[in-house]
Short mmCIF file of C-alpha atoms and ligand atoms in Angstrom, two decimals:
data_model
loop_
_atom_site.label_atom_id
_atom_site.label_comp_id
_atom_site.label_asym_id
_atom_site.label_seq_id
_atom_site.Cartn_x
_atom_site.Cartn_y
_atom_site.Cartn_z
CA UNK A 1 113.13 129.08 96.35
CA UNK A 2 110.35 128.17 98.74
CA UNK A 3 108.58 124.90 96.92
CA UNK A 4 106.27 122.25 97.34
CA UNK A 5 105.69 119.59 95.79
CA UNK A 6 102.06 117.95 96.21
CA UNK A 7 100.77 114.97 94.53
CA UNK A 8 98.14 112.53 94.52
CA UNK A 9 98.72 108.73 93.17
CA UNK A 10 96.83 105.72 92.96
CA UNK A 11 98.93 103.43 92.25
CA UNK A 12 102.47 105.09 93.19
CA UNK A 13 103.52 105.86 89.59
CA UNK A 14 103.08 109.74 90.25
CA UNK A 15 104.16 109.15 93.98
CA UNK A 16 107.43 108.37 92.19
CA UNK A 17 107.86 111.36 89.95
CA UNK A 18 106.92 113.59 93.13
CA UNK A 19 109.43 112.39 95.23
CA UNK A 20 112.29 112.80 92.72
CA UNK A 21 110.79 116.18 91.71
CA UNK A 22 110.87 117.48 95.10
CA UNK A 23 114.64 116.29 95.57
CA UNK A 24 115.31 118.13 92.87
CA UNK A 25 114.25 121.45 93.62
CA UNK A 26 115.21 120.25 97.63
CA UNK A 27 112.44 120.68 99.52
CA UNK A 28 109.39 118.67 100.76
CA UNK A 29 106.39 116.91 99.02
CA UNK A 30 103.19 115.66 100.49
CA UNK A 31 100.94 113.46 99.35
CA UNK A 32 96.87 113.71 99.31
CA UNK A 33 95.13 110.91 100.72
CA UNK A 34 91.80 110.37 99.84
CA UNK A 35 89.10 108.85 102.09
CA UNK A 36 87.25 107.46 99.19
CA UNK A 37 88.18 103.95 98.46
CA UNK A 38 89.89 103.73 95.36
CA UNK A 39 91.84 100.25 94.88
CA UNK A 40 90.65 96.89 93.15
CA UNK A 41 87.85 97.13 89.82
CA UNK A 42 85.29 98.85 91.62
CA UNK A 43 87.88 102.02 92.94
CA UNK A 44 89.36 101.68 89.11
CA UNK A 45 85.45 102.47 87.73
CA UNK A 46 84.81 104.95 91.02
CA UNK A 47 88.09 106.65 89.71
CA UNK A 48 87.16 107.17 86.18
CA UNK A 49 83.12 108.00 86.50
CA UNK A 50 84.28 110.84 89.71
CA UNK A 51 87.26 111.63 87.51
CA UNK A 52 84.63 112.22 84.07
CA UNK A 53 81.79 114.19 86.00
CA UNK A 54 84.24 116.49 88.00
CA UNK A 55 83.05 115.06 91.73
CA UNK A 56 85.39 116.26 94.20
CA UNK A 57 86.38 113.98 97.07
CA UNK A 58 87.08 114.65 100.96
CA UNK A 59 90.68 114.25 101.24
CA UNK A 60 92.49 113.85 104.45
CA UNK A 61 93.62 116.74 105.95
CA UNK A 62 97.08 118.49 104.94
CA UNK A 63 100.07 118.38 107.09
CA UNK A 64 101.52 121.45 105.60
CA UNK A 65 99.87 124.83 105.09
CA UNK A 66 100.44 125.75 101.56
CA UNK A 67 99.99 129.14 101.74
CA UNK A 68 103.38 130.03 102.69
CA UNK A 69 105.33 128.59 99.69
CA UNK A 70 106.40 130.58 96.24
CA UNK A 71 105.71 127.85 94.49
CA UNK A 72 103.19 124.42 94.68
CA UNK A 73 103.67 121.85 91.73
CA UNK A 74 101.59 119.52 91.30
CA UNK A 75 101.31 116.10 90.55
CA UNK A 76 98.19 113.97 89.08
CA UNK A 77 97.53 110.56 87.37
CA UNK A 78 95.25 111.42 84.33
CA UNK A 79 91.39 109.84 84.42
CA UNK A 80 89.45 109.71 81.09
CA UNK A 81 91.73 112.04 79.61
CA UNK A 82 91.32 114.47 83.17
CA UNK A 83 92.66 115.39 86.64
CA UNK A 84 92.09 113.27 89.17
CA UNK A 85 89.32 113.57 91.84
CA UNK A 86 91.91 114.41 94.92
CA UNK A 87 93.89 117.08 92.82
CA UNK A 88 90.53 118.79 91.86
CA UNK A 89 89.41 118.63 95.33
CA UNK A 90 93.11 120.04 96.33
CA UNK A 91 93.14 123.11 93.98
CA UNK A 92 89.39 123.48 94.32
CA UNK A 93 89.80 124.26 97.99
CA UNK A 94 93.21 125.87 98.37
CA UNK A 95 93.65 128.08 94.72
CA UNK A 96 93.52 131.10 96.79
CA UNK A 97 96.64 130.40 99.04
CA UNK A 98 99.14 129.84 95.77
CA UNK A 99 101.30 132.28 94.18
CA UNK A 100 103.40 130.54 91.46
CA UNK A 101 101.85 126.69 90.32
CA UNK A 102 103.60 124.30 88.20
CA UNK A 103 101.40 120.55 86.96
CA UNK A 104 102.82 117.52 86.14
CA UNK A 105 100.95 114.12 85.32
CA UNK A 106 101.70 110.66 84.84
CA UNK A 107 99.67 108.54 82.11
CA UNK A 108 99.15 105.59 80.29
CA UNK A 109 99.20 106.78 77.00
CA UNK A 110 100.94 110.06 75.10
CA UNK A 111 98.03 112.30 74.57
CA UNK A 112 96.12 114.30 77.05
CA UNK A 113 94.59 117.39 75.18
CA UNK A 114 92.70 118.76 78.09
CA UNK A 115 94.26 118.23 81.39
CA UNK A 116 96.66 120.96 81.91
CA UNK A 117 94.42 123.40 80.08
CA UNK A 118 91.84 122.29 82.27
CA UNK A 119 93.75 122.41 85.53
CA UNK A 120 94.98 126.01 84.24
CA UNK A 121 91.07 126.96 83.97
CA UNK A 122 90.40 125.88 87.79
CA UNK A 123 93.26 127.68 89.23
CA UNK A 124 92.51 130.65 87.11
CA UNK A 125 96.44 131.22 86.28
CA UNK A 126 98.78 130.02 84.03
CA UNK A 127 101.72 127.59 85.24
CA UNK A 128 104.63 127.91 85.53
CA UNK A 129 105.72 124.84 83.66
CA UNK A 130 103.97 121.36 83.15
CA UNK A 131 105.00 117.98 82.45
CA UNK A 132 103.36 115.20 81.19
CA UNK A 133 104.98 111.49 81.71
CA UNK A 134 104.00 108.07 80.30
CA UNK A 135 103.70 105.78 83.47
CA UNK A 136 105.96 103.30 81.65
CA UNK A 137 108.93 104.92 81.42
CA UNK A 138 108.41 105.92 84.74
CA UNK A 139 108.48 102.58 85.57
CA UNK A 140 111.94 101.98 83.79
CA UNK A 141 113.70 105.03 84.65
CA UNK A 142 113.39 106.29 81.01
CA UNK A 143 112.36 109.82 82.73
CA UNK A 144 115.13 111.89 84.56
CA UNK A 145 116.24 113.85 81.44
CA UNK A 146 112.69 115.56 80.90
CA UNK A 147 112.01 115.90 84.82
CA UNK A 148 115.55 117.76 85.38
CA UNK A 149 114.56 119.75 82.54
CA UNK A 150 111.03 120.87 84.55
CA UNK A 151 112.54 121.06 87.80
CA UNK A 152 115.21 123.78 85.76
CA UNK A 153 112.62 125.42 84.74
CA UNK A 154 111.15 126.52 87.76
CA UNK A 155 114.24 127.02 89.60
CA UNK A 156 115.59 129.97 87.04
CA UNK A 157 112.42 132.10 87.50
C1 LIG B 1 90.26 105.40 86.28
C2 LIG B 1 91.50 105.54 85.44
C3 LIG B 1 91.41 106.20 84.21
C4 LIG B 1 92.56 106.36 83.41
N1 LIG B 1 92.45 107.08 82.25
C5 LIG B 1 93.56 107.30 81.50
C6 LIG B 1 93.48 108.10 80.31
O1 LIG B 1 92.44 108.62 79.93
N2 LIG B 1 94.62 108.28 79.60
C7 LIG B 1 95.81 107.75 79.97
O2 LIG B 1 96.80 107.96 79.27
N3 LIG B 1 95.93 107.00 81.11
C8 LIG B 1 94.83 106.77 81.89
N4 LIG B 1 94.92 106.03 83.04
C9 LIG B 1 96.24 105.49 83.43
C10 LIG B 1 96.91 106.33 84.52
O3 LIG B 1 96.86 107.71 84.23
C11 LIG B 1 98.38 105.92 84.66
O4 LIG B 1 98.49 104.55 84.89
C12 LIG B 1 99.07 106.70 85.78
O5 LIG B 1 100.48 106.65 85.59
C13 LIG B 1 98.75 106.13 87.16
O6 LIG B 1 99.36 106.94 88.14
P1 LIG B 1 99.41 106.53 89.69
O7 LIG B 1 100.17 105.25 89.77
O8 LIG B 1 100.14 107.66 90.33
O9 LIG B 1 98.00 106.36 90.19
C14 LIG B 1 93.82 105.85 83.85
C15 LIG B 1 93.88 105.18 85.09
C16 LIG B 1 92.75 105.05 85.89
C17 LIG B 1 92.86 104.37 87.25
#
């Protein structure tokens, strides 16, 4: 299969899952990086008012072109319960190219009742698969089992 694996990650708890995700189904990932300043208190509250009014961003510009892959998963933290500002700006401006999608996210809680459905409703197609992980058992390897599981998931189809 002929994957991708693109992510975006603040704080390198989703850069995590989207390297091991991509050696799983063995092929590359790349990371969005966003021009818009997003470290310290004031990128935190930047983050999470962009993040709650659905403000894209102007990310750096893609070493790959993604149109020539079967599949593109991809990875987001969650903001206020939503996608982050790069990943909207990524599926935003590249939907068209994709022909199979598959969304993972990394969080600091358990619940997230709108992400996926929302990233679903931008792309305008279901996913493949999607996986939601708590950013602290990222953090202690408490994740493998349910990320092998995803990764099987899109390689049987
Ligand atoms: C602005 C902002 C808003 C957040 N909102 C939520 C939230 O609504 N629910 C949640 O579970 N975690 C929330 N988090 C926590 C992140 O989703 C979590 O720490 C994630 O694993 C960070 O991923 P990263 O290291 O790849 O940036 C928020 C983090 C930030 C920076």
């Amino acid at each position: 299969m002929n994957a991708r694996v693109v992510f975006y990650s603040r704080t390198g708890t989703t850069k995590k899952v989207g390297k091991a995700l991509a050696e799983l189904l063995r092929c590359d990932s790349e990371e969005l990086i966003d021009t818009k300043k997003r470290k310290a208190l004031l990128g935190f509250i930047r983050s999470g008012r962009d993040a709650n009014t659905q403000r894209l961003t102007v990310l750096e510009p893609l070493i790959h072109d993604h149109e020539s892959y079967d599949l593109v998963a991809r990875g987001t933290p969650v903001w206020g319960g939503m996608m982050s500002s790069p990943i909207r700006t990524y599926i935003t401006t590249n939907k068209s190219k994709f022909n199979r999608v598959a969304f993972f996210c990394t969080q600091g809680g358990t619940e997230n009742e709108r992400l996926f459905s929302d990233m679903e409703a931008l792309y305008g197609k279901n996913p493949a698969s999607v996986l939601a992980l708590r950013g602290a058992d990222v953090k202690k390897e408490d994740y493998q089992d349910k990320l092998s599981a995803f990764a099987d998931s899109l390689n049987t189809e």
